[in-house]
Amino acid sequence: MTGRCVVEEERRVRANAREYNEKFQYASNCIKTSKYNIVTFLPVNLFEQFQEVANTYFLFLLILQLIPQISSLSWFTTIVPLVLVLTITAVKDATDDYFRHKSDNQVNNRQSQVLIGGVLRQEQWMNVRVGDIIKLENNQFVAADLLLLSSSEPHGLCYIETAELDGETNMKVRQAIPVTAELGDTSQLACFDGEVICEPPNNKLDKFGGTLYWKDNKYPLSNQNMLLRGCVLRNTEWCFGLVIFAGPDTKLMQNSGRTKFKRTSIDRLMNTLVLWIFGFLVCMGVILAIGNAIWEHEVGVCFQIYLPWDEGVHSAFFSGFLSFWSYIIILNTVVPISLYVSVEVIRLGHSYFINWDKKMYCAKRRTPAEARTTTLNEELGQVEYIFSDKTGTLTQNIMVFSKCSVNGHSYGDVQDMLGHKAELGERPEPVDFSFNPLADPRFQFWDPSLLEAVKLGDLHVHEFFRLLSLCHTVMSEEKSEGELLYKAQSPDEGALVTAARNFGFVFRSRTPKTITVQELGQAITYQLLAILDFNNIRKRMSVIVRSPEGKIRLYCKGADTILLERLHPLNQELTSITTDHLNEYAGEGLRTLVLAYRDLEESYYKDWSERLHRAGSVPEAREDHLARLYDEVEHDMMLLGATAIEDKLQQGVPETIAILTLANIKIWVLTGDKQETAVNIGYSCKMLTDDMTEVFVVTGHTVLEVREELRKAREKMMDASRSVCNGFSYQEKLSSKLTSVLEAIAGEYALVINGHSLAHALEADMEVEFLETACACKAVICCRVTPLQKAQVVELVKKYKKAVTLAIGDGANDVSMIKTAHIGVGISGQEGIQAVLASDYSFSQFKFLQRLLLVHGRWSYLRMCKFLCYFFYKNFAFTMVHFWFGFFCGFSAQTVYDQYFITLYNIVYTSLPVLAMGVFDQDVPEQRSMEYPKLYEPGQLNLLFNKREFFICIAQGIYTSILMFFIPYGVFADATRDDGAQLADYQSFAVTVATSLVIVVSVQIGLDTGFWTAINHFFIWGSLAAYFTILFTMHSDGLFRMFPNQFRFVGNAQNTLAQPTVWLTIALTAVVCIVPVVAFRFLKLDLKPELSDTVRYTQLVRKKQKTQHRCMRNAGRAGSRRSGYAFSHQEGFGELIMSGKNMRLSSLALSSFAPRPSASWIDTLRKKKGGEGSGAGSPSGAADKTLRV
């Protein structure tokens, strides 16, 4: 927002006064996520590209090559590949930005109705201004952050869905303040000139503070009066709102985070290595320049007659100075620009493999996986931390009534003919509800005995479903006769009311004072006397109703830990049986509720009702008074039973989390949902288990409380660790990896922290303590977090752990987290496409993450590392020959090879084989990558390409160059041709060395290739054939006749390669270069095999023995009682219903795995790295070879 240079302290907005509001220079409603425009693209993009060290380096070389006094190579050898690289990158960046522009335009050009001059006009979103009054209609997106003025609903109510903001798909209620709620038509609103003074733009989604000044009165404003951009208006015909924040000032955009340019760790390492290589290049140049100066001073001066100095060279020192720059140009091929072209091609190939993977294609949604960037593929093989949203990412956000316990009898388990529990695949047909014309056809239940109990008139079952049909805050809309649509504030309640509906107890409609239920075909209207609303402390809700017979009864449903304490002593035996059922349900990860009732005497109810009325009118401590009265009446209840709801996980989530955990990937869940919801899902997807030593819950509201809770958690972990290890002192990690012995603790722990506590934990003086505690835990769940807090948690781990992070989510509330992480993954789900648009990779189901990381990510990392190792090797072997030759040519910057070989070496002779390896290579098949998650750990430890591996590669390259030069040199010193003539001449030597080089590097690429395809064969042998074809062509008569000045050495290749001595020399050179490599690899394979070697060997043995694969066993866990009461429920809905404010005037209906021993070799390497401890190592080396995880 240009023009705003002063930090905004408060915002003043006057309705219908554009001129007044414009003097504050507030942001317009136009959003911009793109980086370039037509004018800035070229300069900005080139500036970004030349921030790459390599591009700057090659530009510098190009400038040198344009100086004739020092250039011994043509300028086109550098400018062509440099322009190619810059162009390819620019096209890719332009394409990405084009789609960002397209997305921005799509949003900015949405239409909105703006009240201008007393008339509603259609305006584009980007033309909406602060202070405008706009009209929204049902199912429309909110265009900006609005103060709700009035709506079509009574009392200025409206209903919104906030999935784009917080990921929750349940409905929320907003209400206009009474003074504006009556402004229902445009003429009244056109005269409205109220002024709002409020807080400045911020990212707090759940808070808003301000005051409306109008007609000499002031009215307080809160978040309940606000409609935020990104929300969708639901079940409300229309509403009017005053724009308070627009465009980048809206809370949605304030939480979106900035687009960050992402680089892989290999990119950063390559930048460092390029600087090192440049330093090495300068050192070689200095050595050869000094040699040139000495040679010219001592020897060259004697040969001035036929070896005169070039024009302008008057001293040996100046000759050495020019020689330095000449050698910089000649030796620059240690890092050719073709390296960067090849890297981009390989990454592009890996991206297409992800896009084309049929096993990551969702047929149901017709959605393939998509690599939306090509620059991060190999980093997928190095992920250590995954940050996941819950709703819509781990779960489908679909609640299903799964099981229930009624009067000590459990329903929901399906039994086969033998009376055993049927497996999932053996389920018979679902229960037939055709007897009930009002049944929801989408509802399925598998135990027919429950329906039989209903039909047989079981009073307990009838009362059970009567409670479910009465005790709720659901709204019902009957669009046509018999077509019911329930609008539940939480999906849990919707599932329970739908279950009662299908079993014959159909909730039809409600008024502020009645509830109408159709019980087994008979319509019955109950008088609604009171709703005792849910809140997080009570963890229960109750209704008090009067039946047509005049009987007053309280129905209550709530968390088992709360309700079981409030039962009448007569329920002891039933309580014991029901508790066993609850444990069984919780063991299966189901969300449980306990149901109970109590009959009330008329006299008692009257007295209690009067006291309730008095308490409700007391302004001071109203909540405390009500809570005491609620507590009084909810006692001595009779137990009816329990329900078990399945919050449907996405398919394959528990298995995926278990496999990723075995790969030493830590998974943190960051969700906007409540603690109970998140914890239950944690158990469902096996992140949390009863085998864990302890689950720490941090709920402190102050800095001191949070610090104390974190301290106690660390102390417990340390005490347990000391007791297990009997005083064994763990070696501390390196400070760069957050010095902490906590990471080597014994036992498994989990941490659950609430959003308000997290806000304190993320403060600068406590963030390290929080991170220490969290990283010592196997699982971390952060609840009720804002989008910005999600990003802050990711940034915290990035800052201190130096580990690769991945964030995965499906809603707009996940965008900030996705942009902050090293890798962002978007789930194309129920909550729009904001997350997908901001992501680096996208697919439709969480389970595909396993394949993305363990197969595509691991392979991409492996291929890129092998490619880089080989590339540096072959180029050092190629280039260092010039260095050795310098000592025998008077340091004159004479090249060993002709310039056409130098130009074609990296473009033709050696480019395609290494590209084929970089694109297609595999160490083990994809099935083994999934079966053996430990194979993923070398990428996390960065073992396959690091500074040590780089030095090994260049050492091998230098060793090869020495043999490549000195063996032919030694042979040619005394060798003769078949006719007795001297064999040694410059061109024959050049052909011999070049041929040896091409053969040796071709054999080396064959040894490095682990997975042979027809393409590998074609490229390797084809490159060799291309070399000999071009070689003989360049030394042919035809080219000499056409270009006599360019191709002078006619027939040299034919004559040289016709000599047996030359071929023996080439063979000797190849053998001496390759045999040590082969010997070393055989010894390494035998003495210290890697896990991938062991897996390959195991597979060979299995094939020979034709043994069957062992299947993974599903580890069960003991049950525990977990309450899942109304996880997405909000306080206050009951009071709203009783007041009648939300009733339409026209209609009363409203629309695991067991703990594992770690492979000791991985533990050793991890300790060397100073990284994350993965638990106690296996004491036996043999265990590493036989371990199957």
mmCIF file of C-alpha atoms in Angstrom, residues 529 604-614:
data_model
loop_
_atom_site.group_PDB
_atom_site.id
_atom_site.type_symbol
_atom_site.label_atom_id
_atom_site.label_comp_id
_atom_site.label_asym_id
_atom_site.label_seq_id
_atom_site.Cartn_x
_atom_site.Cartn_y
_atom_site.Cartn_z
ATOM 1 C CA LEU A 529 -38.260 -25.411 29.356
ATOM 2 C CA TYR A 604 -38.576 -28.483 42.456
ATOM 3 C CA TYR A 605 -38.449 -27.336 38.846
ATOM 4 C CA LYS A 606 -40.499 -24.201 39.597
ATOM 5 C CA ASP A 607 -38.199 -23.240 42.454
ATOM 6 C CA TRP A 608 -35.086 -23.967 40.384
ATOM 7 C CA SER A 609 -36.476 -22.075 37.382
ATOM 8 C CA GLU A 610 -37.133 -18.975 39.485
ATOM 9 C CA ARG A 611 -33.604 -19.040 40.842
ATOM 10 C CA LEU A 612 -32.297 -19.508 37.281
ATOM 11 C CA HIS A 613 -34.239 -16.446 36.116
ATOM 12 C CA ARG A 614 -32.848 -14.343 38.973
#
